[in-house]
PDB file of N, CA and C in Angstrom:
ATOM      1  N   UNK A 933      96.183  98.195 109.341  1.00 93.00           N
ATOM      2  CA  UNK A 933      95.461  99.428 109.122  1.00 93.00           C
ATOM      3  C   UNK A 933      94.567  99.708 110.147  1.00 93.00           C
ATOM      4  N   UNK A 934      94.638 100.723 111.048  1.00 96.00           N
ATOM      5  CA  UNK A 934      93.761 101.126 112.176  1.00 96.00           C
ATOM      6  C   UNK A 934      93.260 102.462 112.041  1.00 96.00           C
ATOM      7  N   UNK A 935      92.036 102.775 112.354  1.00 96.00           N
ATOM      8  CA  UNK A 935      91.452 104.006 112.355  1.00 96.00           C
ATOM      9  C   UNK A 935      91.750 104.954 111.173  1.00 96.00           C
ATOM     10  N   UNK A 936      91.717 104.504 109.956  1.00 96.00           N
ATOM     11  CA  UNK A 936      92.063 104.967 108.655  1.00 96.00           C
ATOM     12  C   UNK A 936      91.079 105.047 107.509  1.00 96.00           C
ATOM     13  N   UNK A 937      90.990 105.719 106.582  1.00 97.00           N
ATOM     14  CA  UNK A 937      90.158 105.718 105.635  1.00 97.00           C
ATOM     15  C   UNK A 937      91.138 105.490 104.384  1.00 97.00           C
ATOM     16  N   UNK A 938      90.896 104.723 103.480  1.00 97.00           N
ATOM     17  CA  UNK A 938      91.789 104.038 102.490  1.00 97.00           C
ATOM     18  C   UNK A 938      90.990 104.347 101.097  1.00 97.00           C
ATOM     19  N   UNK A 939      91.309 105.224 100.220  1.00 95.00           N
ATOM     20  CA  UNK A 939      90.564 105.492  99.073  1.00 95.00           C
ATOM     21  C   UNK A 939      90.783 104.500  98.003  1.00 95.00           C
ATOM     22  N   UNK A 940      90.062 104.771  96.840  1.00 95.00           N
ATOM     23  CA  UNK A 940      90.063 103.658  95.845  1.00 95.00           C
ATOM     24  C   UNK A 940      91.358 103.519  95.040  1.00 95.00           C
ATOM     25  N   UNK A 941      91.591 102.544  94.550  1.00 94.00           N
ATOM     26  CA  UNK A 941      92.915 102.104  93.806  1.00 94.00           C
ATOM     27  C   UNK A 941      94.052 102.467  94.552  1.00 94.00           C
ATOM     28  N   UNK A 942      93.964 102.325  96.050  1.00 94.00           N
ATOM     29  CA  UNK A 942      95.210 102.582  96.883  1.00 94.00           C
ATOM     30  C   UNK A 942      95.971 101.187  96.826  1.00 94.00           C
ATOM     31  N   UNK A 943      97.297 101.352  97.053  1.00 93.00           N
ATOM     32  CA  UNK A 943      98.168 100.257  97.329  1.00 93.00           C
ATOM     33  C   UNK A 943      99.008 100.527  98.606  1.00 93.00           C
ATOM     34  N   UNK A 944      98.804  99.491  99.431  1.00 95.00           N
ATOM     35  CA  UNK A 944      99.705  99.470 100.617  1.00 95.00           C
ATOM     36  C   UNK A 944     100.659  98.383 100.687  1.00 95.00           C
ATOM     37  N   UNK A 945     101.859  98.173 100.735  1.00 94.00           N
ATOM     38  CA  UNK A 945     102.849  97.245 100.509  1.00 94.00           C
ATOM     39  C   UNK A 945     103.074  96.353 101.900  1.00 94.00           C
ATOM     40  N   UNK A 946     103.633  95.326 101.860  1.00 96.00           N
ATOM     41  CA  UNK A 946     103.694  94.301 102.827  1.00 96.00           C
ATOM     42  C   UNK A 946     104.384  94.974 103.868  1.00 96.00           C
ATOM     43  N   UNK A 947     103.940  94.453 105.192  1.00 97.00           N
ATOM     44  CA  UNK A 947     104.613  94.864 106.486  1.00 97.00           C
ATOM     45  C   UNK A 947     104.553  96.251 106.760  1.00 97.00           C
ATOM     46  N   UNK A 948     103.663  97.068 105.926  1.00 97.00           N
ATOM     47  CA  UNK A 948     103.482  98.388 106.342  1.00 97.00           C
ATOM     48  C   UNK A 948     102.338  98.573 107.369  1.00 97.00           C
ATOM     49  N   UNK A 949     102.334  99.511 108.185  1.00 98.00           N
ATOM     50  CA  UNK A 949     101.277  99.909 109.080  1.00 98.00           C
ATOM     51  C   UNK A 949     100.944 101.487 108.930  1.00 98.00           C
ATOM     52  N   UNK A 950      99.456 101.467 108.906  1.00 97.00           N
ATOM     53  CA  UNK A 950      98.914 102.933 108.684  1.00 97.00           C
ATOM     54  C   UNK A 950      97.750 102.952 109.642  1.00 97.00           C
ATOM     55  N   UNK A 951      97.872 104.142 110.482  1.00 97.00           N
ATOM     56  CA  UNK A 951      96.925 104.269 111.511  1.00 97.00           C
ATOM     57  C   UNK A 951      96.512 105.880 111.450  1.00 97.00           C
ATOM     58  N   UNK A 952      95.452 106.136 111.775  1.00 97.00           N
ATOM     59  CA  UNK A 952      94.757 107.574 111.913  1.00 97.00           C
ATOM     60  C   UNK A 952      95.346 108.392 110.655  1.00 97.00           C
ATOM     61  N   UNK A 953      95.003 107.633 109.404  1.00 97.00           N
ATOM     62  CA  UNK A 953      95.397 108.366 108.268  1.00 97.00           C
ATOM     63  C   UNK A 953      94.191 108.384 107.268  1.00 97.00           C
ATOM     64  N   UNK A 954      94.194 109.309 106.330  1.00 98.00           N
ATOM     65  CA  UNK A 954      93.248 109.428 105.388  1.00 98.00           C
ATOM     66  C   UNK A 954      93.999 109.363 104.076  1.00 98.00           C
ATOM     67  N   UNK A 955      93.841 108.271 103.198  1.00 97.00           N
ATOM     68  CA  UNK A 955      94.793 108.130 101.920  1.00 97.00           C
ATOM     69  C   UNK A 955      93.585 108.105 100.967  1.00 97.00           C
ATOM     70  N   UNK A 956      93.731 109.234 100.158  1.00 96.00           N
ATOM     71  CA  UNK A 956      92.768 109.563  99.192  1.00 96.00           C
ATOM     72  C   UNK A 956      92.833 108.626  97.959  1.00 96.00           C
ATOM     73  N   UNK A 957      93.782 107.922  97.693  1.00 93.00           N
ATOM     74  CA  UNK A 957      93.943 106.872  96.447  1.00 93.00           C
ATOM     75  C   UNK A 957      94.383 107.483  95.234  1.00 93.00           C
ATOM     76  N   UNK A 958      94.091 106.791  94.116  1.00 94.00           N
ATOM     77  CA  UNK A 958      94.781 107.095  93.015  1.00 94.00           C
ATOM     78  C   UNK A 958      93.643 107.231  91.949  1.00 94.00           C
ATOM     79  N   UNK A 959      93.856 107.960  90.896  1.00 92.00           N
ATOM     80  CA  UNK A 959      93.027 108.208  89.689  1.00 92.00           C
ATOM     81  C   UNK A 959      93.120 107.002  88.772  1.00 92.00           C
ATOM     82  N   UNK A 960      94.184 106.417  88.730  1.00 88.00           N
ATOM     83  CA  UNK A 960      94.277 105.180  87.858  1.00 88.00           C
ATOM     84  C   UNK A 960      95.248 104.221  88.505  1.00 88.00           C
ATOM     85  N   UNK A 961      95.300 102.999  87.992  1.00 85.00           N
ATOM     86  CA  UNK A 961      96.145 101.917  88.305  1.00 85.00           C
ATOM     87  C   UNK A 961      97.455 102.142  87.365  1.00 85.00           C
ATOM     88  N   UNK A 962      98.502 101.862  87.804  1.00 84.00           N
ATOM     89  CA  UNK A 962      99.751 101.568  87.082  1.00 84.00           C
ATOM     90  C   UNK A 962      99.940 100.133  86.558  1.00 84.00           C
ATOM     91  N   UNK A 963     100.107  99.795  85.169  1.00 81.00           N
ATOM     92  CA  UNK A 963     100.130  98.566  84.807  1.00 81.00           C
ATOM     93  C   UNK A 963     101.773  98.302  84.888  1.00 81.00           C
ATOM     94  N   UNK A 964     101.922  97.024  84.767  1.00 81.00           N
ATOM     95  CA  UNK A 964     103.338  96.429  84.728  1.00 81.00           C
ATOM     96  C   UNK A 964     103.986  96.996  83.406  1.00 81.00           C
ATOM     97  N   UNK A 965     103.330  97.248  82.429  1.00 84.00           N
ATOM     98  CA  UNK A 965     103.837  97.827  81.118  1.00 84.00           C
ATOM     99  C   UNK A 965     104.337  99.368  81.402  1.00 84.00           C
ATOM    100  N   UNK A 966     103.462  99.808  81.995  1.00 82.00           N
ATOM    101  CA  UNK A 966     103.706 101.428  82.506  1.00 82.00           C
ATOM    102  C   UNK A 966     104.871 101.387  83.423  1.00 82.00           C
ATOM    103  N   UNK A 967     104.999 100.590  84.407  1.00 82.00           N
ATOM    104  CA  UNK A 967     106.135 100.608  85.281  1.00 82.00           C
ATOM    105  C   UNK A 967     107.448 100.400  84.604  1.00 82.00           C
ATOM    106  N   UNK A 968     107.560  99.485  83.611  1.00 82.00           N
ATOM    107  CA  UNK A 968     108.789  99.080  82.975  1.00 82.00           C
ATOM    108  C   UNK A 968     109.099 100.080  81.881  1.00 82.00           C
ATOM    109  N   UNK A 969     108.143 100.410  81.174  1.00 84.00           N
ATOM    110  CA  UNK A 969     108.304 101.522  80.070  1.00 84.00           C
ATOM    111  C   UNK A 969     108.971 102.957  80.682  1.00 84.00           C
ATOM    112  N   UNK A 970     108.377 103.359  81.623  1.00 82.00           N
ATOM    113  CA  UNK A 970     108.594 104.658  82.240  1.00 82.00           C
ATOM    114  C   UNK A 970     109.685 104.489  83.410  1.00 82.00           C
ATOM    115  N   UNK A 971     110.173 103.366  83.526  1.00 80.00           N
ATOM    116  CA  UNK A 971     111.282 103.055  84.513  1.00 80.00           C
ATOM    117  C   UNK A 971     110.949 103.855  85.868  1.00 80.00           C
ATOM    118  N   UNK A 972     109.720 103.439  86.344  1.00 80.00           N
ATOM    119  CA  UNK A 972     109.445 103.874  87.660  1.00 80.00           C
ATOM    120  C   UNK A 972     109.996 103.192  88.781  1.00 80.00           C
ATOM    121  N   UNK A 973     110.620 103.814  89.718  1.00 82.00           N
ATOM    122  CA  UNK A 973     111.354 103.281  90.823  1.00 82.00           C
ATOM    123  C   UNK A 973     110.449 103.269  91.986  1.00 82.00           C
ATOM    124  N   UNK A 974     109.627 104.202  92.247  1.00 88.00           N
ATOM    125  CA  UNK A 974     108.636 104.440  93.534  1.00 88.00           C
ATOM    126  C   UNK A 974     107.203 104.097  92.885  1.00 88.00           C
ATOM    127  N   UNK A 975     106.643 102.999  93.387  1.00 87.00           N
ATOM    128  CA  UNK A 975     105.270 102.880  92.857  1.00 87.00           C
ATOM    129  C   UNK A 975     104.200 103.705  93.506  1.00 87.00           C
ATOM    130  N   UNK A 976     103.003 103.729  92.888  1.00 91.00           N
ATOM    131  CA  UNK A 976     101.989 104.491  93.408  1.00 91.00           C
ATOM    132  C   UNK A 976     101.569 103.983  94.633  1.00 91.00           C
ATOM    133  N   UNK A 977     101.276 104.789  95.660  1.00 93.00           N
ATOM    134  CA  UNK A 977     100.676 104.274  96.883  1.00 93.00           C
ATOM    135  C   UNK A 977     101.829 104.036  97.908  1.00 93.00           C
ATOM    136  N   UNK A 978     101.707 103.459  99.073  1.00 96.00           N
ATOM    137  CA  UNK A 978     102.618 103.188 100.035  1.00 96.00           C
ATOM    138  C   UNK A 978     103.500 102.014  99.974  1.00 96.00           C
ATOM    139  N   UNK A 979     104.865 102.062  99.947  1.00 94.00           N
ATOM    140  CA  UNK A 979     105.790 100.972  99.867  1.00 94.00           C
ATOM    141  C   UNK A 979     105.699  99.964 101.068  1.00 94.00           C
ATOM    142  N   UNK A 980     106.701  99.184 100.923  1.00 96.00           N
ATOM    143  CA  UNK A 980     106.728  98.011 101.842  1.00 96.00           C
ATOM    144  C   UNK A 980     107.619  98.490 103.172  1.00 96.00           C
ATOM    145  N   UNK A 981     107.172  97.951 104.408  1.00 97.00           N
ATOM    146  CA  UNK A 981     107.698  98.166 105.621  1.00 97.00           C
ATOM    147  C   UNK A 981     107.634  99.707 106.045  1.00 97.00           C
ATOM    148  N   UNK A 982     106.509 100.190 105.718  1.00 97.00           N
ATOM    149  CA  UNK A 982     106.432 101.698 106.063  1.00 97.00           C
ATOM    150  C   UNK A 982     105.524 101.816 107.298  1.00 97.00           C
ATOM    151  N   UNK A 983     105.705 102.945 108.016  1.00 98.00           N
ATOM    152  CA  UNK A 983     104.855 103.227 109.238  1.00 98.00           C
ATOM    153  C   UNK A 983     104.349 104.633 108.965  1.00 98.00           C
ATOM    154  N   UNK A 984     102.998 104.723 108.844  1.00 98.00           N
ATOM    155  CA  UNK A 984     102.256 105.925 108.568  1.00 98.00           C
ATOM    156  C   UNK A 984     101.348 106.148 109.695  1.00 98.00           C
ATOM    157  N   UNK A 985     101.510 107.512 110.452  1.00 98.00           N
ATOM    158  CA  UNK A 985     100.596 107.530 111.426  1.00 98.00           C
ATOM    159  C   UNK A 985     100.350 109.256 111.514  1.00 98.00           C
ATOM    160  N   UNK A 986      98.960 109.583 111.643  1.00 97.00           N
ATOM    161  CA  UNK A 986      98.416 111.099 111.927  1.00 97.00           C
ATOM    162  C   UNK A 986      98.864 111.753 110.531  1.00 97.00           C
ATOM    163  N   UNK A 987      98.320 111.171 109.399  1.00 98.00           N
ATOM    164  CA  UNK A 987      98.717 111.839 108.003  1.00 98.00           C
ATOM    165  C   UNK A 987      97.587 111.869 107.163  1.00 98.00           C
ATOM    166  N   UNK A 988      97.490 112.675 106.057  1.00 98.00           N
ATOM    167  CA  UNK A 988      96.583 112.804 104.860  1.00 98.00           C
ATOM    168  C   UNK A 988      97.438 112.689 103.667  1.00 98.00           C
ATOM    169  N   UNK A 989      97.238 111.750 103.004  1.00 97.00           N
ATOM    170  CA  UNK A 989      98.016 111.378 101.700  1.00 97.00           C
ATOM    171  C   UNK A 989      96.898 111.623 100.663  1.00 97.00           C
ATOM    172  N   UNK A 990      97.342 112.861  99.820  1.00 97.00           N
ATOM    173  CA  UNK A 990      96.405 113.324  98.684  1.00 97.00           C
ATOM    174  C   UNK A 990      96.480 112.284  97.621  1.00 97.00           C
ATOM    175  N   UNK A 991      95.848 112.471  96.575  1.00 96.00           N
ATOM    176  CA  UNK A 991      95.736 111.576  95.446  1.00 96.00           C
ATOM    177  C   UNK A 991      96.993 111.379  94.642  1.00 96.00           C
ATOM    178  N   UNK A 992      97.429 110.197  94.025  1.00 96.00           N
ATOM    179  CA  UNK A 992      98.428 109.975  93.351  1.00 96.00           C
ATOM    180  C   UNK A 992      99.749 110.263  93.869  1.00 96.00           C
ATOM    181  N   UNK A 993      99.841 109.898  95.089  1.00 96.00           N
ATOM    182  CA  UNK A 993     101.325 110.018  95.772  1.00 96.00           C
ATOM    183  C   UNK A 993     101.961 108.629  95.783  1.00 96.00           C
ATOM    184  N   UNK A 994     103.295 108.836  95.859  1.00 95.00           N
ATOM    185  CA  UNK A 994     104.049 107.658  95.834  1.00 95.00           C
ATOM    186  C   UNK A 994     105.073 107.635  97.101  1.00 95.00           C
ATOM    187  N   UNK A 995     105.047 106.702  97.836  1.00 96.00           N
ATOM    188  CA  UNK A 995     105.735 106.765  99.095  1.00 96.00           C
ATOM    189  C   UNK A 995     106.646 105.427  99.020  1.00 96.00           C
ATOM    190  N   UNK A 996     107.852 105.539  99.068  1.00 95.00           N
ATOM    191  CA  UNK A 996     108.914 104.553  98.819  1.00 95.00           C
ATOM    192  C   UNK A 996     109.009 103.319 100.057  1.00 95.00           C
ATOM    193  N   UNK A 997     109.780 102.602  99.925  1.00 96.00           N
ATOM    194  CA  UNK A 997     110.092 101.417 100.937  1.00 96.00           C
ATOM    195  C   UNK A 997     110.523 102.091 102.462  1.00 96.00           C
ATOM    196  N   UNK A 998     110.384 101.427 103.263  1.00 97.00           N
ATOM    197  CA  UNK A 998     110.981 101.796 104.697  1.00 97.00           C
ATOM    198  C   UNK A 998     110.877 103.349 104.885  1.00 97.00           C
ATOM    199  N   UNK A 999     109.865 103.885 104.841  1.00 97.00           N
ATOM    200  CA  UNK A 999     109.415 105.372 105.094  1.00 97.00           C
ATOM    201  C   UNK A 999     108.712 105.343 106.465  1.00 97.00           C
ATOM    202  N   UNK A1000     109.019 106.374 107.248  1.00 98.00           N
ATOM    203  CA  UNK A1000     108.422 106.487 108.715  1.00 98.00           C
ATOM    204  C   UNK A1000     107.840 107.966 108.496  1.00 98.00           C
ATOM    205  N   UNK A1001     106.568 107.988 108.598  1.00 97.00           N
ATOM    206  CA  UNK A1001     105.981 109.306 108.611  1.00 97.00           C
ATOM    207  C   UNK A1001     104.990 109.338 109.927  1.00 97.00           C
ATOM    208  N   UNK A1002     105.532 109.984 111.205  1.00 97.00           N
ATOM    209  CA  UNK A1002     104.903 109.790 112.256  1.00 97.00           C
ATOM    210  C   UNK A1002     104.420 111.274 112.763  1.00 97.00           C
ATOM    211  N   UNK A1003     103.175 111.532 112.361  1.00 95.00           N
ATOM    212  CA  UNK A1003     102.733 112.932 112.759  1.00 95.00           C
ATOM    213  C   UNK A1003     102.503 113.038 114.373  1.00 95.00           C
ATOM    214  N   UNK A1004     102.370 114.334 114.906  1.00 94.00           N
ATOM    215  CA  UNK A1004     102.149 114.484 116.326  1.00 94.00           C
ATOM    216  C   UNK A1004     102.458 115.813 116.457  1.00 94.00           C
ATOM    217  N   UNK A1005     102.329 116.093 118.016  1.00 93.00           N
ATOM    218  CA  UNK A1005     102.580 117.401 118.438  1.00 93.00           C
ATOM    219  C   UNK A1005     104.026 117.725 118.518  1.00 93.00           C
ATOM    220  N   UNK A1006     104.703 116.730 118.496  1.00 94.00           N
ATOM    221  CA  UNK A1006     106.404 116.976 118.409  1.00 94.00           C
ATOM    222  C   UNK A1006     106.791 117.482 117.236  1.00 94.00           C
ATOM    223  N   UNK A1007     105.987 117.704 116.021  1.00 94.00           N
ATOM    224  CA  UNK A1007     106.476 118.473 114.876  1.00 94.00           C
ATOM    225  C   UNK A1007     105.865 119.861 114.880  1.00 94.00           C
ATOM    226  N   UNK A1008     106.913 120.603 114.407  1.00 94.00           N
ATOM    227  CA  UNK A1008     106.411 121.903 114.099  1.00 94.00           C
ATOM    228  C   UNK A1008     105.663 122.333 112.847  1.00 94.00           C
ATOM    229  N   UNK A1009     104.733 123.154 112.825  1.00 95.00           N
ATOM    230  CA  UNK A1009     104.211 123.458 111.592  1.00 95.00           C
ATOM    231  C   UNK A1009     105.476 123.872 110.579  1.00 95.00           C
ATOM    232  N   UNK A1010     105.143 123.346 109.476  1.00 95.00           N
ATOM    233  CA  UNK A1010     106.238 123.590 108.422  1.00 95.00           C
ATOM    234  C   UNK A1010     105.571 123.160 107.091  1.00 95.00           C
ATOM    235  N   UNK A1011     106.116 123.815 105.863  1.00 95.00           N
ATOM    236  CA  UNK A1011     106.028 123.404 104.440  1.00 95.00           C
ATOM    237  C   UNK A1011     107.199 123.107 103.648  1.00 95.00           C
ATOM    238  N   UNK A1012     107.197 122.134 102.807  1.00 95.00           N
ATOM    239  CA  UNK A1012     108.090 121.726 101.774  1.00 95.00           C
ATOM    240  C   UNK A1012     107.478 121.598 100.561  1.00 95.00           C
ATOM    241  N   UNK A1013     108.072 121.486  99.520  1.00 95.00           N
ATOM    242  CA  UNK A1013     107.618 121.168  98.232  1.00 95.00           C
ATOM    243  C   UNK A1013     106.657 119.916  98.129  1.00 95.00           C
ATOM    244  N   UNK A1014     106.953 118.875  98.746  1.00 96.00           N
ATOM    245  CA  UNK A1014     106.269 117.697  98.851  1.00 96.00           C
ATOM    246  C   UNK A1014     105.260 117.496 100.128  1.00 96.00           C
ATOM    247  N   UNK A1015     105.308 118.112 101.133  1.00 96.00           N
ATOM    248  CA  UNK A1015     104.387 117.943 102.191  1.00 96.00           C
ATOM    249  C   UNK A1015     104.513 119.191 103.132  1.00 96.00           C
ATOM    250  N   UNK A1016     103.453 119.287 103.998  1.00 95.00           N
ATOM    251  CA  UNK A1016     103.381 120.176 105.122  1.00 95.00           C
ATOM    252  C   UNK A1016     102.907 119.459 106.317  1.00 95.00           C
ATOM    253  N   UNK A1017     103.183 120.389 107.455  1.00 96.00           N
ATOM    254  CA  UNK A1017     102.641 119.739 108.705  1.00 96.00           C
ATOM    255  C   UNK A1017     101.908 120.845 109.342  1.00 96.00           C
ATOM    256  N   UNK A1018     100.857 120.692 109.694  1.00 95.00           N
ATOM    257  CA  UNK A1018      99.809 121.539 110.486  1.00 95.00           C
ATOM    258  C   UNK A1018      99.082 121.011 111.512  1.00 95.00           C
ATOM    259  N   UNK A1019      99.358 121.613 112.922  1.00 95.00           N
ATOM    260  CA  UNK A1019      98.880 121.055 114.147  1.00 95.00           C
ATOM    261  C   UNK A1019      99.309 119.537 114.386  1.00 95.00           C
ATOM    262  N   UNK A1020     100.381 119.015 113.855  1.00 94.00           N
ATOM    263  CA  UNK A1020     100.848 117.683 114.216  1.00 94.00           C
ATOM    264  C   UNK A1020     100.315 116.665 113.057  1.00 94.00           C
ATOM    265  N   UNK A1021      99.608 117.115 112.078  1.00 97.00           N
ATOM    266  CA  UNK A1021      99.107 116.272 110.903  1.00 97.00           C
ATOM    267  C   UNK A1021     100.196 116.515 109.797  1.00 97.00           C
ATOM    268  N   UNK A1022     100.514 115.487 109.237  1.00 97.00           N
ATOM    269  CA  UNK A1022     101.420 115.672 108.088  1.00 97.00           C
ATOM    270  C   UNK A1022     100.525 115.396 106.897  1.00 97.00           C
ATOM    271  N   UNK A1023     100.703 116.242 106.014  1.00 98.00           N
ATOM    272  CA  UNK A1023      99.747 116.132 104.671  1.00 98.00           C
ATOM    273  C   UNK A1023     100.995 115.891 103.463  1.00 98.00           C
ATOM    274  N   UNK A1024     100.765 114.858 102.685  1.00 97.00           N
ATOM    275  CA  UNK A1024     101.354 114.750 101.487  1.00 97.00           C
ATOM    276  C   UNK A1024     100.657 115.293 100.334  1.00 97.00           C
ATOM    277  N   UNK A1025     101.408 116.236  99.618  1.00 97.00           N
ATOM    278  CA  UNK A1025     100.634 116.963  98.448  1.00 97.00           C
ATOM    279  C   UNK A1025     100.476 116.076  97.316  1.00 97.00           C
ATOM    280  N   UNK A1026      99.534 116.493  96.726  1.00 97.00           N
ATOM    281  CA  UNK A1026      98.834 115.572  95.598  1.00 97.00           C
ATOM    282  C   UNK A1026     100.009 115.432  94.363  1.00 97.00           C
ATOM    283  N   UNK A1027     100.290 114.059  94.110  1.00 95.00           N
ATOM    284  CA  UNK A1027     101.174 113.765  93.069  1.00 95.00           C
ATOM    285  C   UNK A1027     102.486 113.798  93.589  1.00 95.00           C
ATOM    286  N   UNK A1028     102.847 113.849  94.605  1.00 96.00           N
ATOM    287  CA  UNK A1028     104.384 113.951  95.276  1.00 96.00           C
ATOM    288  C   UNK A1028     105.005 112.459  95.373  1.00 96.00           C
ATOM    289  N   UNK A1029     106.201 112.347  95.467  1.00 95.00           N
ATOM    290  CA  UNK A1029     106.900 111.207  95.656  1.00 95.00           C
ATOM    291  C   UNK A1029     107.841 111.329  96.848  1.00 95.00           C
ATOM    292  N   UNK A1030     107.537 110.453  97.771  1.00 96.00           N
ATOM    293  CA  UNK A1030     108.552 110.544  99.191  1.00 96.00           C
ATOM    294  C   UNK A1030     109.477 109.305  98.868  1.00 96.00           C
ATOM    295  N   UNK A1031     110.830 109.702  98.683  1.00 96.00           N
ATOM    296  CA  UNK A1031     111.767 108.592  98.634  1.00 96.00           C
ATOM    297  C   UNK A1031     111.801 107.501  99.696  1.00 96.00           C
ATOM    298  N   UNK A1032     112.383 106.362  99.305  1.00 95.00           N
ATOM    299  CA  UNK A1032     112.629 105.121 100.275  1.00 95.00           C
ATOM    300  C   UNK A1032     113.509 105.603 101.311  1.00 95.00           C
ATOM    301  N   UNK A1033     113.405 105.279 102.548  1.00 96.00           N
ATOM    302  CA  UNK A1033     114.121 105.529 103.651  1.00 96.00           C
ATOM    303  C   UNK A1033     113.781 106.870 104.389  1.00 96.00           C
ATOM    304  N   UNK A1034     112.902 107.696 103.834  1.00 96.00           N
ATOM    305  CA  UNK A1034     112.481 109.017 104.418  1.00 96.00           C
ATOM    306  C   UNK A1034     111.941 108.871 105.731  1.00 96.00           C
ATOM    307  N   UNK A1035     112.313 109.759 106.717  1.00 96.00           N
ATOM    308  CA  UNK A1035     111.958 109.700 108.248  1.00 96.00           C
ATOM    309  C   UNK A1035     111.423 111.201 108.466  1.00 96.00           C
ATOM    310  N   UNK A1036     110.089 111.249 109.096  1.00 93.00           N
ATOM    311  CA  UNK A1036     109.606 112.432 109.541  1.00 93.00           C
ATOM    312  C   UNK A1036     108.810 112.117 110.830  1.00 93.00           C
TER     313      UNK A1036
END
């Protein structure tokens, strides 16, 4: 983790790299019971082996394993249901799930 602010109750998986990022955190913890009961595939927070750079991650987001989100001037301003890019900064919207293997 470099030059980043990590919010309360945030989870960052093993071998993940986070830089120049503001991660707002979560409103609550997910218990093992909740995960099993609700058959949750992507856990709250950042999964394993991810690379996140130049991003803002709003509250209660789920980012799967092996995700690459590299913000920068190479990205055009755009908006989708789960994220938008403005001036090279990627913003993951509140409560969104980014699937494993996603690359931006």
